[in-house]
């Protein structure tokens, strides 16, 4: 089964840059696009990156998505951290049977 | 602009079934996938399955095969997720979301299902 693995938590200070990784268990992570979702407590997730590195309208350009085929991983980088960025972040893709797959989620703390 | 509104919270006994609805407004309901994702308390997101009404067939996560049924009523633009043989560990918030081009967006507000004796 295809799985996506994320760090459980990351923390960084306001104004700094943080990167959250998402590593594929098998095959090539580049085979299907990766999305990133932000989820604040008590709310549904919202999209911050789609198709590996595209930002929906309204998402600031401080959010950057990338793929590294050599490490079979995707990354979400957030620069100029703000306290409002504190949330859970999930990567998501699909397996070879078109079944959705989420990473375990990463809690970002901005302190 | 697609909006998804889900049915209200449910409390169910172990062994019973629950059926959650997700009514869509805006967009063309029959041509996109409505996906179901659940989130147990304090846990991550878990993909359960999805359905494209125009095709009429659903795709399910292996974990839920045989226990989950996802259907869609085009006449009311409503998708349904029914989970049977409920266990305590099925206590979770169940979300529906539109899937278009691999992206889950937008999402419904979530429905809390509590399994309790």
mmCIF file of C-alpha atoms in Angstrom:
data_model
loop_
_atom_site.group_PDB
_atom_site.id
_atom_site.type_symbol
_atom_site.label_atom_id
_atom_site.label_comp_id
_atom_site.label_asym_id
_atom_site.label_seq_id
_atom_site.Cartn_x
_atom_site.Cartn_y
_atom_site.Cartn_z
ATOM 1 C CA UNK A 1 0.000 0.000 0.000
ATOM 2 C CA UNK A 2 1.178 3.458 -0.935
ATOM 3 C CA UNK A 3 1.713 5.678 2.105
ATOM 4 C CA UNK A 4 2.831 9.242 2.713
ATOM 5 C CA UNK A 5 4.946 9.975 5.782
ATOM 6 C CA UNK A 6 5.179 13.386 7.435
ATOM 7 C CA UNK A 7 6.947 14.561 10.586
ATOM 8 C CA UNK A 8 4.572 14.660 13.521
ATOM 9 C CA UNK A 9 5.396 18.239 14.424
ATOM 10 C CA UNK A 10 7.593 21.195 13.572
ATOM 11 C CA UNK A 11 8.069 24.514 15.275
ATOM 12 C CA UNK A 12 9.692 27.786 14.331
ATOM 13 C CA UNK A 13 9.668 31.440 15.290
ATOM 14 C CA UNK A 14 7.652 34.180 13.609
ATOM 15 C CA UNK A 15 9.366 35.568 10.537
ATOM 16 C CA UNK A 16 11.423 32.418 9.976
ATOM 17 C CA UNK A 17 11.058 29.714 7.320
ATOM 18 C CA UNK A 18 9.896 26.155 7.909
ATOM 19 C CA UNK A 19 9.747 23.148 5.590
ATOM 20 C CA UNK A 20 7.424 20.171 6.047
ATOM 21 C CA UNK A 21 8.324 16.976 4.216
ATOM 22 C CA UNK A 22 6.063 14.272 2.809
ATOM 23 C CA UNK A 23 7.812 11.066 1.738
ATOM 24 C CA UNK A 24 6.256 8.428 -0.492
ATOM 25 C CA UNK A 25 6.594 4.774 0.563
ATOM 26 C CA UNK A 26 6.965 3.246 -2.867
ATOM 27 C CA UNK A 27 6.898 4.010 -6.546
ATOM 28 C CA UNK A 28 7.421 7.571 -7.653
ATOM 29 C CA UNK A 29 5.797 10.435 -5.777
ATOM 30 C CA UNK A 30 5.907 12.269 -9.091
ATOM 31 C CA UNK A 31 3.422 9.786 -10.603
ATOM 32 C CA UNK A 32 0.491 11.750 -9.201
ATOM 33 C CA UNK A 33 0.189 15.351 -8.117
ATOM 34 C CA UNK A 34 0.575 16.199 -4.430
ATOM 35 C CA UNK A 35 -1.725 18.600 -2.641
ATOM 36 C CA UNK A 36 -1.258 20.286 0.742
ATOM 37 C CA UNK A 37 -4.090 21.176 3.096
ATOM 38 C CA UNK A 38 -4.157 23.415 6.140
ATOM 39 C CA UNK A 39 -6.514 22.542 8.978
ATOM 40 C CA UNK A 40 -7.171 24.750 11.946
ATOM 41 C CA UNK A 41 -8.852 23.316 15.078
ATOM 42 C CA UNK A 42 -12.551 22.735 14.626
ATOM 43 C CA UNK A 43 -12.515 23.507 10.899
ATOM 44 C CA UNK A 44 -12.478 21.601 7.653
ATOM 45 C CA UNK A 45 -9.202 21.497 5.711
ATOM 46 C CA UNK A 46 -8.452 24.093 3.056
ATOM 47 C CA UNK A 47 -6.082 23.838 0.112
ATOM 48 C CA UNK A 48 -2.809 25.749 0.284
ATOM 49 C CA UNK A 49 -0.958 23.959 -2.559
ATOM 50 C CA UNK A 50 -2.312 21.857 -5.436
ATOM 51 C CA UNK A 51 -0.625 20.040 -8.310
ATOM 52 C CA UNK A 52 2.708 19.942 -6.446
ATOM 53 C CA UNK A 53 3.417 23.672 -6.500
ATOM 54 C CA UNK A 54 0.346 25.699 -7.452
ATOM 55 C CA UNK A 55 -1.262 28.145 -5.029
ATOM 56 C CA UNK A 56 -5.020 28.731 -5.004
ATOM 57 C CA UNK A 57 -6.075 32.340 -5.228
ATOM 58 C CA UNK A 58 -5.970 33.910 -1.817
ATOM 59 C CA UNK A 59 -3.061 31.820 -0.537
ATOM 60 C CA UNK A 60 -0.029 34.086 -0.017
ATOM 61 C CA UNK A 61 3.167 33.478 -1.937
ATOM 62 C CA UNK A 62 4.844 32.681 1.381
ATOM 63 C CA UNK A 63 3.562 29.134 0.751
ATOM 64 C CA UNK A 64 5.695 27.132 -1.667
ATOM 65 C CA UNK A 65 5.361 23.522 -2.784
ATOM 66 C CA UNK A 66 7.979 21.351 -4.420
ATOM 67 C CA UNK A 67 8.801 17.777 -5.410
ATOM 68 C CA UNK A 68 12.162 16.031 -5.072
ATOM 69 C CA UNK A 69 12.174 12.833 -7.116
ATOM 70 C CA UNK A 70 15.596 11.800 -5.791
ATOM 71 C CA UNK A 71 14.191 11.459 -2.268
ATOM 72 C CA UNK A 72 10.677 10.546 -3.437
ATOM 73 C CA UNK A 73 9.286 13.381 -1.382
ATOM 74 C CA UNK A 74 7.214 16.514 -1.563
ATOM 75 C CA UNK A 75 7.774 19.573 0.581
ATOM 76 C CA UNK A 76 5.757 22.514 1.804
ATOM 77 C CA UNK A 77 7.836 25.554 2.667
ATOM 78 C CA UNK A 78 6.333 28.483 4.503
ATOM 79 C CA UNK A 79 8.436 31.626 4.715
ATOM 80 C CA UNK A 80 7.938 34.742 6.838
ATOM 81 C CA UNK A 81 6.016 32.701 9.389
ATOM 82 C CA UNK A 82 3.042 34.307 11.063
ATOM 83 C CA UNK A 83 1.183 33.160 14.127
ATOM 84 C CA UNK A 84 -1.860 32.628 11.908
ATOM 85 C CA UNK A 85 0.048 29.867 10.061
ATOM 86 C CA UNK A 86 -0.132 27.714 13.185
ATOM 87 C CA UNK A 87 -2.217 24.712 12.128
ATOM 88 C CA UNK A 88 -2.066 21.075 11.028
ATOM 89 C CA UNK A 89 -0.814 20.458 7.489
ATOM 90 C CA UNK A 90 -1.562 17.355 5.427
ATOM 91 C CA UNK A 91 -0.096 16.189 2.146
ATOM 92 C CA UNK A 92 -2.359 14.168 -0.147
ATOM 93 C CA UNK A 93 -2.052 12.194 -3.341
ATOM 94 C CA UNK A 94 -3.437 9.043 -4.949
ATOM 95 C CA UNK A 95 -2.235 5.468 -5.262
ATOM 96 C CA UNK A 96 -2.142 3.384 -8.428
ATOM 97 C CA UNK A 97 -5.801 2.393 -7.951
ATOM 98 C CA UNK A 98 -6.932 6.028 -7.777
ATOM 99 C CA UNK A 99 -7.522 5.746 -4.038
ATOM 100 C CA UNK A 100 -6.813 8.856 -2.023
ATOM 101 C CA UNK A 101 -3.886 8.868 0.367
ATOM 102 C CA UNK A 102 -3.159 11.400 3.115
ATOM 103 C CA UNK A 103 0.004 11.871 5.065
ATOM 104 C CA UNK A 104 -0.338 11.583 8.822
ATOM 105 C CA UNK A 105 -0.307 15.344 9.262
ATOM 106 C CA UNK A 106 2.203 17.783 10.733
ATOM 107 C CA UNK A 107 1.387 20.170 13.555
ATOM 108 C CA UNK A 108 3.086 23.512 12.927
ATOM 109 C CA UNK A 109 3.727 25.617 16.004
ATOM 110 C CA UNK A 110 4.799 29.226 15.547
ATOM 111 C CA UNK A 111 6.329 30.455 18.771
ATOM 112 C CA UNK B 1 -19.205 28.167 -6.485
ATOM 113 C CA UNK B 2 -19.790 24.713 -5.021
ATOM 114 C CA UNK B 3 -21.003 24.504 -1.439
ATOM 115 C CA UNK B 4 -21.447 21.276 0.492
ATOM 116 C CA UNK B 5 -23.780 21.026 3.485
ATOM 117 C CA UNK B 6 -23.766 17.876 5.580
ATOM 118 C CA UNK B 7 -26.364 16.334 7.864
ATOM 119 C CA UNK B 8 -26.215 16.737 11.616
ATOM 120 C CA UNK B 9 -24.404 14.859 14.356
ATOM 121 C CA UNK B 10 -25.346 11.262 15.116
ATOM 122 C CA UNK B 11 -25.021 8.988 18.135
ATOM 123 C CA UNK B 12 -25.102 5.288 17.305
ATOM 124 C CA UNK B 13 -24.752 1.999 19.153
ATOM 125 C CA UNK B 14 -22.044 -0.520 18.289
ATOM 126 C CA UNK B 15 -23.132 -2.864 15.509
ATOM 127 C CA UNK B 16 -25.603 -0.398 14.005
ATOM 128 C CA UNK B 17 -25.276 1.688 10.840
ATOM 129 C CA UNK B 18 -25.101 5.396 10.119
ATOM 130 C CA UNK B 19 -25.916 7.284 6.944
ATOM 131 C CA UNK B 20 -24.509 10.780 6.457
ATOM 132 C CA UNK B 21 -25.669 13.087 3.686
ATOM 133 C CA UNK B 22 -23.852 15.798 1.768
ATOM 134 C CA UNK B 23 -25.964 18.199 -0.285
ATOM 135 C CA UNK B 24 -24.244 20.167 -3.019
ATOM 136 C CA UNK B 25 -25.218 23.507 -4.441
ATOM 137 C CA UNK B 26 -23.548 25.167 -7.404
ATOM 138 C CA UNK B 27 -21.373 23.323 -9.903
ATOM 139 C CA UNK B 28 -22.396 20.247 -11.888
ATOM 140 C CA UNK B 29 -22.891 17.552 -9.264
ATOM 141 C CA UNK B 30 -23.042 14.622 -11.649
ATOM 142 C CA UNK B 31 -19.665 15.269 -13.262
ATOM 143 C CA UNK B 32 -17.329 15.495 -10.270
ATOM 144 C CA UNK B 33 -16.336 13.039 -7.567
ATOM 145 C CA UNK B 34 -17.783 13.455 -4.107
ATOM 146 C CA UNK B 35 -15.242 12.048 -1.678
ATOM 147 C CA UNK B 36 -15.620 11.036 1.964
ATOM 148 C CA UNK B 37 -12.836 11.559 4.498
ATOM 149 C CA UNK B 38 -12.974 10.896 8.205
ATOM 150 C CA UNK B 39 -10.999 12.198 11.170
ATOM 151 C CA UNK B 40 -11.010 10.432 14.510
ATOM 152 C CA UNK B 41 -10.542 12.623 17.606
ATOM 153 C CA UNK B 42 -7.009 13.997 17.672
ATOM 154 C CA UNK B 43 -6.061 11.975 14.597
ATOM 155 C CA UNK B 44 -5.317 12.641 10.938
ATOM 156 C CA UNK B 45 -7.398 12.580 7.797
ATOM 157 C CA UNK B 46 -8.407 9.211 6.356
ATOM 158 C CA UNK B 47 -9.760 8.766 2.823
ATOM 159 C CA UNK B 48 -12.782 6.455 2.731
ATOM 160 C CA UNK B 49 -13.959 6.541 -0.863
ATOM 161 C CA UNK B 50 -15.697 8.535 -3.541
ATOM 162 C CA UNK B 51 -18.337 8.446 -6.243
ATOM 163 C CA UNK B 52 -18.881 10.145 -9.597
ATOM 164 C CA UNK B 53 -22.660 10.228 -10.153
ATOM 165 C CA UNK B 54 -22.391 10.211 -13.936
ATOM 166 C CA UNK B 55 -20.559 6.876 -13.737
ATOM 167 C CA UNK B 56 -22.605 5.529 -10.832
ATOM 168 C CA UNK B 57 -19.737 3.534 -9.380
ATOM 169 C CA UNK B 58 -17.850 4.131 -6.162
ATOM 170 C CA UNK B 59 -14.215 3.538 -5.263
ATOM 171 C CA UNK B 60 -13.509 2.523 -1.669
ATOM 172 C CA UNK B 61 -10.481 2.350 0.562
ATOM 173 C CA UNK B 62 -9.535 -1.270 1.201
ATOM 174 C CA UNK B 63 -9.887 -0.705 4.925
ATOM 175 C CA UNK B 64 -13.614 0.001 4.588
ATOM 176 C CA UNK B 65 -14.484 -2.469 1.805
ATOM 177 C CA UNK B 66 -17.659 -4.319 2.707
ATOM 178 C CA UNK B 67 -18.621 -1.860 5.456
ATOM 179 C CA UNK B 68 -19.066 1.399 3.579
ATOM 180 C CA UNK B 69 -21.490 2.288 0.805
ATOM 181 C CA UNK B 70 -21.312 5.598 -1.012
ATOM 182 C CA UNK B 71 -24.227 6.616 -3.180
ATOM 183 C CA UNK B 72 -25.455 9.708 -4.978
ATOM 184 C CA UNK B 73 -28.896 11.068 -5.835
ATOM 185 C CA UNK B 74 -28.598 13.315 -8.876
ATOM 186 C CA UNK B 75 -32.159 14.579 -8.502
ATOM 187 C CA UNK B 76 -31.275 16.264 -5.209
ATOM 188 C CA UNK B 77 -27.499 16.726 -5.747
ATOM 189 C CA UNK B 78 -26.905 14.777 -2.569
ATOM 190 C CA UNK B 79 -24.246 12.203 -1.826
ATOM 191 C CA UNK B 80 -24.517 9.674 0.978
ATOM 192 C CA UNK B 81 -22.038 7.653 2.991
ATOM 193 C CA UNK B 82 -23.357 4.690 4.934
ATOM 194 C CA UNK B 83 -21.072 2.872 7.364
ATOM 195 C CA UNK B 84 -22.286 -0.381 8.869
ATOM 196 C CA UNK B 85 -21.246 -2.643 11.764
ATOM 197 C CA UNK B 86 -20.156 0.419 13.717
ATOM 198 C CA UNK B 87 -17.380 0.073 16.277
ATOM 199 C CA UNK B 88 -16.260 2.435 19.028
ATOM 200 C CA UNK B 89 -13.234 3.339 16.874
ATOM 201 C CA UNK B 90 -15.557 4.645 14.128
ATOM 202 C CA UNK B 91 -16.225 7.671 16.325
ATOM 203 C CA UNK B 92 -15.021 10.503 14.129
ATOM 204 C CA UNK B 93 -15.910 13.596 12.156
ATOM 205 C CA UNK B 94 -16.917 12.578 8.648
ATOM 206 C CA UNK B 95 -16.303 15.099 5.875
ATOM 207 C CA UNK B 96 -17.448 15.144 2.295
ATOM 208 C CA UNK B 97 -15.453 17.052 -0.297
ATOM 209 C CA UNK B 98 -15.587 17.657 -4.019
ATOM 210 C CA UNK B 99 -12.700 16.080 -5.851
ATOM 211 C CA UNK B 100 -11.794 17.714 -9.109
ATOM 212 C CA UNK B 101 -8.481 17.126 -10.806
ATOM 213 C CA UNK B 102 -7.227 15.325 -7.721
ATOM 214 C CA UNK B 103 -7.913 18.260 -5.429
ATOM 215 C CA UNK B 104 -10.323 17.983 -2.505
ATOM 216 C CA UNK B 105 -12.025 21.353 -2.461
ATOM 217 C CA UNK B 106 -14.376 22.555 -1.113
ATOM 218 C CA UNK B 107 -15.214 20.514 1.970
ATOM 219 C CA UNK B 108 -18.438 20.115 3.886
ATOM 220 C CA UNK B 109 -18.599 21.320 7.475
ATOM 221 C CA UNK B 110 -18.181 17.798 8.862
ATOM 222 C CA UNK B 111 -20.549 15.484 10.714
ATOM 223 C CA UNK B 112 -19.649 14.061 14.122
ATOM 224 C CA UNK B 113 -20.605 10.413 14.487
ATOM 225 C CA UNK B 114 -20.291 9.074 18.014
ATOM 226 C CA UNK B 115 -20.439 5.334 18.626
ATOM 227 C CA UNK B 116 -21.434 4.710 22.197
ATOM 228 C CA UNK B 117 -23.222 2.014 24.121
#
